[in-house]
mmCIF file of C-alpha atoms in Angstrom:
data_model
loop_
_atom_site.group_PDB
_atom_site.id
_atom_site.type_symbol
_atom_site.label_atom_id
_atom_site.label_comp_id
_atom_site.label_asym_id
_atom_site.label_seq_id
_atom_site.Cartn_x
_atom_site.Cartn_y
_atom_site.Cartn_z
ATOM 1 C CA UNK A 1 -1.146 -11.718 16.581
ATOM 2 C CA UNK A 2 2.851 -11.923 16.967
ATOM 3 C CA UNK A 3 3.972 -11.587 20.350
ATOM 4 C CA UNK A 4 5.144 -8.331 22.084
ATOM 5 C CA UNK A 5 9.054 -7.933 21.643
ATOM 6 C CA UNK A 6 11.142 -7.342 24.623
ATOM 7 C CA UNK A 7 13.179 -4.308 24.976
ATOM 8 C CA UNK A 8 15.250 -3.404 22.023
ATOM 9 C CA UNK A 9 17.786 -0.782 21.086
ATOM 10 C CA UNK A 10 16.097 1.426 18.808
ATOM 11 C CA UNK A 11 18.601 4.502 17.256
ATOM 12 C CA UNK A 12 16.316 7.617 16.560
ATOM 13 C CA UNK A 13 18.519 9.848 14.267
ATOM 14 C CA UNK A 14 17.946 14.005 14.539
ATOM 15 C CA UNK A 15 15.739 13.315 18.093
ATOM 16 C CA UNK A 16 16.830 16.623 19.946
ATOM 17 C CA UNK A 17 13.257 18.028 18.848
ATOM 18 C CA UNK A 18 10.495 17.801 16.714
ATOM 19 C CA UNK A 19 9.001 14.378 15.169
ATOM 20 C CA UNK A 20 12.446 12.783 15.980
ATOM 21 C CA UNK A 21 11.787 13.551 19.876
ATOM 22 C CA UNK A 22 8.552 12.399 19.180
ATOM 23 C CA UNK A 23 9.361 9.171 17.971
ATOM 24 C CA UNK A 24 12.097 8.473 20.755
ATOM 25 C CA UNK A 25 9.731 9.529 23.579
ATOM 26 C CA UNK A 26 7.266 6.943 21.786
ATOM 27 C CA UNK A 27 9.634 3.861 21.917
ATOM 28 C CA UNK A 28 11.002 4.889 25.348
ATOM 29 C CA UNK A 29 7.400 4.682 26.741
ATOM 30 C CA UNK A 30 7.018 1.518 25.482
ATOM 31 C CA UNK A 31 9.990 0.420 27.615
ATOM 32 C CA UNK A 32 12.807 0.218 24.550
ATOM 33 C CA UNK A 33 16.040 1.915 25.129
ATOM 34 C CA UNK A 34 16.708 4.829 22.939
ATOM 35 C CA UNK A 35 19.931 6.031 21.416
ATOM 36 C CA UNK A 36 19.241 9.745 20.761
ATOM 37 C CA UNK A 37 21.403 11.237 18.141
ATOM 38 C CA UNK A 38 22.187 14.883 17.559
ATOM 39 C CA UNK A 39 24.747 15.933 14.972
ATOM 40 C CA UNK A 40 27.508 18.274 15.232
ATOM 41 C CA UNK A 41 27.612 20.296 12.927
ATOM 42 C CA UNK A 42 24.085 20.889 11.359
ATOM 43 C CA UNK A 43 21.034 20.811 13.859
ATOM 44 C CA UNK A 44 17.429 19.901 12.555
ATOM 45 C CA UNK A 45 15.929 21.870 10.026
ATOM 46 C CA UNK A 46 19.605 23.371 8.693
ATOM 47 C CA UNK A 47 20.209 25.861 11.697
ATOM 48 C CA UNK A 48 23.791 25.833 12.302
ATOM 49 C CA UNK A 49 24.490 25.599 16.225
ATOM 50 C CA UNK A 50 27.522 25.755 18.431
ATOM 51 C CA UNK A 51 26.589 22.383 20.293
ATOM 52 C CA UNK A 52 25.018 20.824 17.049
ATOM 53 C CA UNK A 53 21.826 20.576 18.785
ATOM 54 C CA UNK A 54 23.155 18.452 21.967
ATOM 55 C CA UNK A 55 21.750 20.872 24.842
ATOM 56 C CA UNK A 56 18.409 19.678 22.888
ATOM 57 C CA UNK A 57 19.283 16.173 22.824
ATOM 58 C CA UNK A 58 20.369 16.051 26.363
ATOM 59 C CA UNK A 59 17.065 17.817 27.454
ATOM 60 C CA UNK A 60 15.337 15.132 24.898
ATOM 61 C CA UNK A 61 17.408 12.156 26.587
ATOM 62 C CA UNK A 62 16.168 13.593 30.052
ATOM 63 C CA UNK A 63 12.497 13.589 29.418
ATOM 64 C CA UNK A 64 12.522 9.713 28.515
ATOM 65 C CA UNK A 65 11.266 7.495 30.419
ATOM 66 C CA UNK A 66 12.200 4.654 31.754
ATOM 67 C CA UNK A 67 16.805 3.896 32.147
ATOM 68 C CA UNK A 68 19.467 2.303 29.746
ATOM 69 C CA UNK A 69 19.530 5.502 27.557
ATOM 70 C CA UNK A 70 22.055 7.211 25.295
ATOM 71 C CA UNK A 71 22.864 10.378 23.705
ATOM 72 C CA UNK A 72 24.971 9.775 20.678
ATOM 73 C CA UNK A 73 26.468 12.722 18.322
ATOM 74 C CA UNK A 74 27.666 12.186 14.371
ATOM 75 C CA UNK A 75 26.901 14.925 11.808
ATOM 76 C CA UNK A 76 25.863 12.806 9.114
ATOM 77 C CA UNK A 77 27.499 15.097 6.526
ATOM 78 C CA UNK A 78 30.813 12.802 7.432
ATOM 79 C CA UNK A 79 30.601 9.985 5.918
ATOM 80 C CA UNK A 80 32.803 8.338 8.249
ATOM 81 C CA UNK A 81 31.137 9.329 11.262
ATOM 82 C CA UNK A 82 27.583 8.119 9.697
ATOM 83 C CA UNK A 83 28.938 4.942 9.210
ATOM 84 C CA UNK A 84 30.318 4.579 12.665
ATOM 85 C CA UNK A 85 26.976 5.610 14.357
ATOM 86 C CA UNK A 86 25.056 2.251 15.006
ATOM 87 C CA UNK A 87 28.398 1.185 16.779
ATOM 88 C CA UNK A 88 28.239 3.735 18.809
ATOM 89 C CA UNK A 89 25.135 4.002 19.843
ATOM 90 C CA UNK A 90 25.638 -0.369 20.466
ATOM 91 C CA UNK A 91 28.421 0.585 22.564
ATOM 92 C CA UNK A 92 26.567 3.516 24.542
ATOM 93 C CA UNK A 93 23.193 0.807 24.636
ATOM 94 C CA UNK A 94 25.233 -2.330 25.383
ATOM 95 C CA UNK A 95 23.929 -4.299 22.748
ATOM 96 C CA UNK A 96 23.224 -4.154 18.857
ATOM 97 C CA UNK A 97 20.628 -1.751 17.464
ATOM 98 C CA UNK A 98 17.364 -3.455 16.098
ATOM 99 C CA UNK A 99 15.140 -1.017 15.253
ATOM 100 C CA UNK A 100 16.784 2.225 13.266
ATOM 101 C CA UNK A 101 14.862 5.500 12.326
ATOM 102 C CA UNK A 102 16.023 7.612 9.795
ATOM 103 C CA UNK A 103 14.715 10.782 10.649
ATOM 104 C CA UNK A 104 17.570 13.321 10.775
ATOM 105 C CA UNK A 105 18.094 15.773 7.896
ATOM 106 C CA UNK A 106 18.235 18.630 6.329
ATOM 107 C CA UNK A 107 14.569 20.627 5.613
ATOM 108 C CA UNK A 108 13.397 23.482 3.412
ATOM 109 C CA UNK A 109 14.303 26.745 4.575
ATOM 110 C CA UNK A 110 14.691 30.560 2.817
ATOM 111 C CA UNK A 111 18.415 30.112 2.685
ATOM 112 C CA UNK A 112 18.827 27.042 0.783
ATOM 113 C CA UNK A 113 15.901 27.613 -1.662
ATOM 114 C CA UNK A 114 16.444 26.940 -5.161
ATOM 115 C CA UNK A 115 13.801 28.069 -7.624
ATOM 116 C CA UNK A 116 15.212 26.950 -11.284
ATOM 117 C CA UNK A 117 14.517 29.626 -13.001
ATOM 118 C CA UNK A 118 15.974 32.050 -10.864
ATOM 119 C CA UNK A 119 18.921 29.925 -9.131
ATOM 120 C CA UNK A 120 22.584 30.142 -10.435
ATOM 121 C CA UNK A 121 24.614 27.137 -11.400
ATOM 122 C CA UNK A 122 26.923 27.177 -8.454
ATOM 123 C CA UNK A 123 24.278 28.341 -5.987
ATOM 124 C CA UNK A 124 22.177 25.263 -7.474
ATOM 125 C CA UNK A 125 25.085 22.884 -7.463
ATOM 126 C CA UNK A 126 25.971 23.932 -3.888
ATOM 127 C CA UNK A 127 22.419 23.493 -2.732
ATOM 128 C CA UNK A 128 22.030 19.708 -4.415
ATOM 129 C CA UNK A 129 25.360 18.584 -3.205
ATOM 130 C CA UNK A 130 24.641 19.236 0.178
ATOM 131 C CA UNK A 131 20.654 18.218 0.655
ATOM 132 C CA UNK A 132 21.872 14.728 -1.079
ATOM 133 C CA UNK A 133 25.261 14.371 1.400
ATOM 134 C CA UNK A 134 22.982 15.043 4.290
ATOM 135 C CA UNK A 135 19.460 13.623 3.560
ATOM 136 C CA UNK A 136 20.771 10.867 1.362
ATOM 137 C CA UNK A 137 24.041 9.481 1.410
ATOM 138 C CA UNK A 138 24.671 9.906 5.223
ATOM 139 C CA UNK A 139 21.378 7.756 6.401
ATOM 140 C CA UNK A 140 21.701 5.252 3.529
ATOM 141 C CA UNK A 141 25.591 4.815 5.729
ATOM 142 C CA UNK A 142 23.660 4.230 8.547
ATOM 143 C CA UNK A 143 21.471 1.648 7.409
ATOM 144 C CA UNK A 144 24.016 -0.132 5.229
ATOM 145 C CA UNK A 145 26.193 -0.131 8.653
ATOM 146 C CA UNK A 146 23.187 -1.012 10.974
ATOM 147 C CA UNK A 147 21.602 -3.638 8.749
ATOM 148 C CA UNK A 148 25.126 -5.215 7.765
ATOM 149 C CA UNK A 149 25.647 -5.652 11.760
ATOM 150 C CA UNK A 150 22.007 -7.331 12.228
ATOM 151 C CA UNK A 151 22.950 -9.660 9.350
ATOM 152 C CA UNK A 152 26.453 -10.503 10.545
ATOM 153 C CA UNK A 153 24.266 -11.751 14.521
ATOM 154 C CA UNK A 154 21.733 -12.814 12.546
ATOM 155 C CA UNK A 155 19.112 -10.690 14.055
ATOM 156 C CA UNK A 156 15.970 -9.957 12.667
ATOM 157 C CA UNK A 157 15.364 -5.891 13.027
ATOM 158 C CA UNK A 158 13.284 -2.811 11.257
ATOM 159 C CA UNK A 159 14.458 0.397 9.656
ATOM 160 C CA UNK A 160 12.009 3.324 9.397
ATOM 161 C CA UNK A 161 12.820 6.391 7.371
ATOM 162 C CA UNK A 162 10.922 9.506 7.562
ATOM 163 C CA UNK A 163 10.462 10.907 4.364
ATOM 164 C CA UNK A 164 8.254 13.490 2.576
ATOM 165 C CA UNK A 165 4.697 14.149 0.945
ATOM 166 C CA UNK A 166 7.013 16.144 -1.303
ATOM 167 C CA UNK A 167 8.631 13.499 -3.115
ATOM 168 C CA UNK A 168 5.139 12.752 -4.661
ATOM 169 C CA UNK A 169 3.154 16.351 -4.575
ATOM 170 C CA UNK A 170 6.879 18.262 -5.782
ATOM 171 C CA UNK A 171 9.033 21.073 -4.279
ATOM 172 C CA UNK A 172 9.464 23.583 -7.048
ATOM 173 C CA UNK A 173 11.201 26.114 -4.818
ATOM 174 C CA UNK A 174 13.545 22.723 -3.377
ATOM 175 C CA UNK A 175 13.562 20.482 -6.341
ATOM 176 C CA UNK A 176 16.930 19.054 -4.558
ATOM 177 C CA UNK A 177 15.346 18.556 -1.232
ATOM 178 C CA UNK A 178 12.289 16.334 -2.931
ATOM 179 C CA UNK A 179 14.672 14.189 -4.845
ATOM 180 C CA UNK A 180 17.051 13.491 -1.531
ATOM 181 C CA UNK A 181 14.259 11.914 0.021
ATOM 182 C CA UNK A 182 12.601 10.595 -3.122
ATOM 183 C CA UNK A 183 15.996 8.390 -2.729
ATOM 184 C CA UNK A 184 15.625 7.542 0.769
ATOM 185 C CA UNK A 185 11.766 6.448 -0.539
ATOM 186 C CA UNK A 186 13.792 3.941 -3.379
ATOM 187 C CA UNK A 187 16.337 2.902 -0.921
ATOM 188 C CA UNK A 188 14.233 1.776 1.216
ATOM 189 C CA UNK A 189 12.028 -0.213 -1.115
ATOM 190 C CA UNK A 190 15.164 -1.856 -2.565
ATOM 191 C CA UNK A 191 16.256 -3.061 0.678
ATOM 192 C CA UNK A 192 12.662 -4.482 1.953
ATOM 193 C CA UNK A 193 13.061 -6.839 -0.679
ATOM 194 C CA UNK A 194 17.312 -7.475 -0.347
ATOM 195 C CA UNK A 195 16.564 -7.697 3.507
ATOM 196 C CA UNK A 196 13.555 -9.618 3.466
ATOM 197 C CA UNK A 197 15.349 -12.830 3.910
ATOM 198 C CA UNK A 198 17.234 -11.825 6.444
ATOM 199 C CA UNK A 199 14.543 -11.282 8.848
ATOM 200 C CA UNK A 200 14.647 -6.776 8.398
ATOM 201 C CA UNK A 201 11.749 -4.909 7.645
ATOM 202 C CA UNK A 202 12.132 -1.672 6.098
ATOM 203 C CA UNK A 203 9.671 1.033 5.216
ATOM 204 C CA UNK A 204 8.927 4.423 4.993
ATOM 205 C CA UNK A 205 6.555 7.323 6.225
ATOM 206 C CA UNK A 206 5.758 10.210 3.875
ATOM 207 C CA UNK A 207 4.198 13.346 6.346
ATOM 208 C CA UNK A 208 2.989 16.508 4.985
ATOM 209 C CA UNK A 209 3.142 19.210 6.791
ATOM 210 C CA UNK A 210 4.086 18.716 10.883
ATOM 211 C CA UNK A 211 3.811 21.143 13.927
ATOM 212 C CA UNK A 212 6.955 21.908 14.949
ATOM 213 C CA UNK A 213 9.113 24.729 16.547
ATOM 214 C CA UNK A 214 10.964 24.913 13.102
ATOM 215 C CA UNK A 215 7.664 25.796 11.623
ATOM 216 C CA UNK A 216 6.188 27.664 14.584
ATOM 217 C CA UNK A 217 6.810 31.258 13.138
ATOM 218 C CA UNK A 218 5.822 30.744 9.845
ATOM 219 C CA UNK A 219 2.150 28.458 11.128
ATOM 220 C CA UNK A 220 1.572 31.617 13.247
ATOM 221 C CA UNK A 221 2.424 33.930 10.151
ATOM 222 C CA UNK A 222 -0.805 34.995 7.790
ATOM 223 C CA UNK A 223 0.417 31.920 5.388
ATOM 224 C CA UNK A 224 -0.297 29.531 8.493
ATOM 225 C CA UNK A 225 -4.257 29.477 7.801
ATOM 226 C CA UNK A 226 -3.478 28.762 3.885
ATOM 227 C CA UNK A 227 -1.090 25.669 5.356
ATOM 228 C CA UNK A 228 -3.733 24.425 7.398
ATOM 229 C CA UNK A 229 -6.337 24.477 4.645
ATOM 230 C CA UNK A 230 -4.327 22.579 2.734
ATOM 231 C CA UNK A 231 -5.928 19.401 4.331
ATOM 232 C CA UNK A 232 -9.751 18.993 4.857
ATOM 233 C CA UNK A 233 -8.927 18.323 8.329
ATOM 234 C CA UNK A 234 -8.333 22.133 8.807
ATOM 235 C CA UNK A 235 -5.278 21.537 10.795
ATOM 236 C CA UNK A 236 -1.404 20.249 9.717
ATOM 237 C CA UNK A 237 -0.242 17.011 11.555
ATOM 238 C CA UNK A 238 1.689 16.711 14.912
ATOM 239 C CA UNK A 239 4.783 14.989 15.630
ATOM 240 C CA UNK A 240 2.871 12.609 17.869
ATOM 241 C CA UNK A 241 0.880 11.142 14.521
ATOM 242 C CA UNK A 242 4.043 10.038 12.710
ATOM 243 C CA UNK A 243 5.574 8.958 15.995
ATOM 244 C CA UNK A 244 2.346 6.723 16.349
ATOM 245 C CA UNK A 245 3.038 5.279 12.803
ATOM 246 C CA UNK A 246 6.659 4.905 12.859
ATOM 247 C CA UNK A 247 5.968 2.641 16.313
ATOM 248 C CA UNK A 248 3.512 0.391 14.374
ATOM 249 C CA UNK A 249 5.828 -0.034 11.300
ATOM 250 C CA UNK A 250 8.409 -1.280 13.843
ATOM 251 C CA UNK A 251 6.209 -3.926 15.733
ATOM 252 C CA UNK A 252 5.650 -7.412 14.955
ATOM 253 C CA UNK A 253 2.217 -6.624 13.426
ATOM 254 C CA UNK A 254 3.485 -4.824 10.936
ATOM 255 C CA UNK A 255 5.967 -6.795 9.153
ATOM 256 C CA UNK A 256 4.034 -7.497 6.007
ATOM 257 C CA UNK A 257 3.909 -3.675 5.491
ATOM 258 C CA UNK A 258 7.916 -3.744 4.719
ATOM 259 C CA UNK A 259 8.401 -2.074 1.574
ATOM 260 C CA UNK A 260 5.517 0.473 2.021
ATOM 261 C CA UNK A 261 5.258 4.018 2.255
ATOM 262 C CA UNK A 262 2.779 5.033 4.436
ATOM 263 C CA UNK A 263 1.142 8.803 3.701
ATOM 264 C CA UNK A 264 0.363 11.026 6.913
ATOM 265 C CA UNK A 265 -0.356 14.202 5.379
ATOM 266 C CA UNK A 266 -4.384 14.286 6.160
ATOM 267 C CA UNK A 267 -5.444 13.609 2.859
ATOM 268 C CA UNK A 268 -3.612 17.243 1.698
ATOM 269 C CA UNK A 269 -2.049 15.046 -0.878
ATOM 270 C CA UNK A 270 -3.519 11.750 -2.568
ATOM 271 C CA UNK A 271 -1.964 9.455 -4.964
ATOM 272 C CA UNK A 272 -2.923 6.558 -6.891
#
């Protein structure tokens, strides 16, 4: 068995709530230090908000336990900022950030559906321009930035990237949605191998569907009981599950998963 790492500065992206506060709480109680990012202009789950979600990161950075950590605060949607986010959250940690989760991101919701055959060019151009800015482009910045840094020190580290059951089971009504984190699924493959050599794991967690305030409403709505019978488990997943995953992908045990995607949907979805 490898030996226990130290403390390391892990960067949780989108941790003001849900599986990213999860996952934060997770490393935190393991005694890493946790950089907590919120963006500022697009909170969690698309819902614009005046403080891009910081009140909820602050309360998030509050309940960790254990000292040394950081709220940091890029939208993602800026390229420039997402690039500039693993040095600041090493400047607001105090050292370089070894562990990365890419969890922040835009999810499905009424007002950026996109059914094909009932969608409008612009609406559907709109819609695919801005899952694949925000889902995409800005965490594959934050890698290539976080990884190039890790490289330069010649640090060994691990990059975990939440993506979706949808990329293999579809999204008809968010075609655009699927294929941004199909992407992040394919970036992340490519770079297990590039990084390999370089001592940086990478890999990827698929859930289905997780218990969240996003999704309260609608889990509490009559279509909650067809949700949860999705899975023969009766239930959807929690936040805790994935966090429990994404904290084995990034331990020494788990290096010789790099380059896998690892399916937490309670067997709603299988693939070969």
């Amino acid at each position: 068995m490898a030996p226990a790492p130290g403390p390391r500065a892990v960067l949780v992206t989108g941790a003001a709530r849900g599986i990213g506060r999860a996952v934060a709480m997770a490393f935190a109680q393991q005694g890493d230090r946790v950089a907590v990012h919120v963006r500022s202009a697009v909170d969690e789950g698309g819902v614009l908000r005046s403080d891009g979600g910081a009140s909820k990161g602050r309360g998030t950075l509050a309940a960790l336990p254990g000292t040394g950590h950081a709220l940091v605060v890029a939208d993602l949607g800026d390229a420039d900022r997402a690039a500039r986010l693993p040095s600041d959250a090493e400047e607001a940690l105090g050292e370089p950030v070894t562990v990365l989760v890419n969890n922040a991101g835009i999810a499905t919701s009424t007002a950026l559906a996109h059914p094909p055959a009932t969608t409008d060019s612009a609406t559907w151009q709109r819609h695919w321009e801005t899952y694949l800015r925000v889902n995409t482009l800005g965490p594959s910045l934050v890698t290539h930035a976080m990884t190039r840094r890790l490289v330069e020190l010649g640090l060994p580290g691990r990059v975990i990237s939440i993506g979706t059951r949808g990329v293999h089971k579809g999204e008809p009504d968010f075609p655009a949605y699927a294929a941004s984190k199909a992407a992040l699924h394919a970036m992340d493959a490519s770079l297990a191998v590039a990084l390999a050599p370089h001592g940086i794991a990478v890999a990827t967690v698929a859930p289905g569907f997780i218990e969240t305030e996003r999704v309260a409403d609608k889990l509490a709505s009559p279509a909650g009981d067809e949700i949860r019978a999705g899975s023969p488990f009766g239930r959807v997943g929690r936040p805790e599950e994935v966090a429990s995953a994404v904290l084995w992908l990034a331990s020494p045990e788990a290096v010789w998963a790099s380059g896998a995607t690892l399916d937490l949907n309670g067997a709603s979805h299988l693939r070969p």
